[in-house]
């Protein structure tokens, strides 16, 4: 999918630009609950979408699975 600057600027792009990362990470987690990168990416996406508490929980799971930089984000967004 390719979009021009004007399409992005004026919101002509379809919802998929916003929802695709969230949905693809959900699917990755469904397929493999130990996929740390998917937990991390979904956590960041959720925080970006305003779902702070859910995002922090996902980041915590990512940290448990070995992505230790997730703890830095948890600290940053918990304050």
PDB file of N, CA and C in Angstrom, residues 2 8 18-21 26 30-31 35 37 40 42-43 47 49-52 59-60 63 68 79:
ATOM      1  N   UNK A   2       0.616   2.116  -0.914  1.00  0.00           N
ATOM      2  CA  UNK A   2       1.376   3.348  -1.014  1.00  0.00           C
ATOM      3  C   UNK A   2       0.412   4.518  -0.961  1.00  0.00           C
ATOM      4  N   UNK A   8      -2.369  11.039   3.507  1.00  0.00           N
ATOM      5  CA  UNK A   8      -2.095  10.856   4.933  1.00  0.00           C
ATOM      6  C   UNK A   8      -2.466  12.122   5.698  1.00  0.00           C
ATOM      7  N   UNK A  18      -3.855   2.203  10.840  1.00  0.00           N
ATOM      8  CA  UNK A  18      -3.843   2.317  12.296  1.00  0.00           C
ATOM      9  C   UNK A  18      -4.045   0.974  12.982  1.00  0.00           C
ATOM     10  N   UNK A  19      -4.878   0.120  12.419  1.00  0.00           N
ATOM     11  CA  UNK A  19      -5.247  -1.125  13.079  1.00  0.00           C
ATOM     12  C   UNK A  19      -4.368  -2.311  12.708  1.00  0.00           C
ATOM     13  N   UNK A  20      -3.698  -2.264  11.577  1.00  0.00           N
ATOM     14  CA  UNK A  20      -2.944  -3.424  11.133  1.00  0.00           C
ATOM     15  C   UNK A  20      -1.869  -3.875  12.126  1.00  0.00           C
ATOM     16  N   UNK A  21      -1.038  -2.970  12.654  1.00  0.00           N
ATOM     17  CA  UNK A  21      -0.022  -3.449  13.608  1.00  0.00           C
ATOM     18  C   UNK A  21      -0.657  -4.103  14.829  1.00  0.00           C
ATOM     19  N   UNK A  26      -1.837  -9.215  17.572  1.00  0.00           N
ATOM     20  CA  UNK A  26      -2.807 -10.105  18.216  1.00  0.00           C
ATOM     21  C   UNK A  26      -2.717 -11.502  17.623  1.00  0.00           C
ATOM     22  N   UNK A  30      -1.675 -15.051  19.344  1.00  0.00           N
ATOM     23  CA  UNK A  30      -2.547 -16.230  19.295  1.00  0.00           C
ATOM     24  C   UNK A  30      -1.781 -17.467  18.829  1.00  0.00           C
ATOM     25  N   UNK A  31      -0.913 -17.294  17.854  1.00  0.00           N
ATOM     26  CA  UNK A  31      -0.161 -18.416  17.310  1.00  0.00           C
ATOM     27  C   UNK A  31       0.967 -18.871  18.223  1.00  0.00           C
ATOM     28  N   UNK A  35       5.940 -15.251  22.009  1.00  0.00           N
ATOM     29  CA  UNK A  35       6.554 -14.381  20.997  1.00  0.00           C
ATOM     30  C   UNK A  35       6.722 -12.989  21.604  1.00  0.00           C
ATOM     31  N   UNK A  37       8.475 -10.310  20.967  1.00  0.00           N
ATOM     32  CA  UNK A  37       8.413  -9.102  20.136  1.00  0.00           C
ATOM     33  C   UNK A  37       6.981  -8.681  19.845  1.00  0.00           C
ATOM     34  N   UNK A  40       5.696  -6.940  22.918  1.00  0.00           N
ATOM     35  CA  UNK A  40       6.297  -5.615  22.999  1.00  0.00           C
ATOM     36  C   UNK A  40       5.632  -4.653  22.007  1.00  0.00           C
ATOM     37  N   UNK A  42       2.720  -4.891  20.510  1.00  0.00           N
ATOM     38  CA  UNK A  42       1.322  -4.630  20.845  1.00  0.00           C
ATOM     39  C   UNK A  42       1.225  -3.676  22.027  1.00  0.00           C
ATOM     40  N   UNK A  43       2.135  -3.810  22.975  1.00  0.00           N
ATOM     41  CA  UNK A  43       2.131  -2.893  24.115  1.00  0.00           C
ATOM     42  C   UNK A  43       2.381  -1.459  23.694  1.00  0.00           C
ATOM     43  N   UNK A  47      -0.391   1.663  23.871  1.00  0.00           N
ATOM     44  CA  UNK A  47      -0.113   2.942  24.532  1.00  0.00           C
ATOM     45  C   UNK A  47      -0.346   4.082  23.559  1.00  0.00           C
ATOM     46  N   UNK A  49      -2.369   4.121  21.094  1.00  0.00           N
ATOM     47  CA  UNK A  49      -3.810   4.247  20.851  1.00  0.00           C
ATOM     48  C   UNK A  49      -4.588   4.721  22.074  1.00  0.00           C
ATOM     49  N   UNK A  50      -3.892   4.963  23.184  1.00  0.00           N
ATOM     50  CA  UNK A  50      -4.553   5.460  24.383  1.00  0.00           C
ATOM     51  C   UNK A  50      -4.991   4.380  25.357  1.00  0.00           C
ATOM     52  N   UNK A  51      -4.616   3.136  25.105  1.00  0.00           N
ATOM     53  CA  UNK A  51      -4.955   2.025  25.995  1.00  0.00           C
ATOM     54  C   UNK A  51      -3.764   1.762  26.917  1.00  0.00           C
ATOM     55  N   UNK A  52      -3.484   2.732  27.784  1.00  0.00           N
ATOM     56  CA  UNK A  52      -2.261   2.722  28.586  1.00  0.00           C
ATOM     57  C   UNK A  52      -2.124   1.482  29.471  1.00  0.00           C
ATOM     58  N   UNK A  59       3.635  -4.864  27.779  1.00  0.00           N
ATOM     59  CA  UNK A  59       5.067  -4.608  27.934  1.00  0.00           C
ATOM     60  C   UNK A  59       5.653  -5.428  29.074  1.00  0.00           C
ATOM     61  N   UNK A  60       4.897  -5.602  30.135  1.00  0.00           N
ATOM     62  CA  UNK A  60       5.355  -6.418  31.252  1.00  0.00           C
ATOM     63  C   UNK A  60       5.579  -7.866  30.800  1.00  0.00           C
ATOM     64  N   UNK A  63       8.716  -8.086  28.825  1.00  0.00           N
ATOM     65  CA  UNK A  63       9.871  -8.095  29.710  1.00  0.00           C
ATOM     66  C   UNK A  63      10.108  -9.459  30.326  1.00  0.00           C
ATOM     67  N   UNK A  68      14.070  -6.789  27.801  1.00  0.00           N
ATOM     68  CA  UNK A  68      14.251  -5.996  29.013  1.00  0.00           C
ATOM     69  C   UNK A  68      14.057  -4.505  28.806  1.00  0.00           C
ATOM     70  N   UNK A  79       4.651   6.834  35.077  1.00  0.00           N
ATOM     71  CA  UNK A  79       4.791   8.058  35.874  1.00  0.00           C
ATOM     72  C   UNK A  79       3.748   9.084  35.518  1.00  0.00           C
TER      73      UNK A  79
END
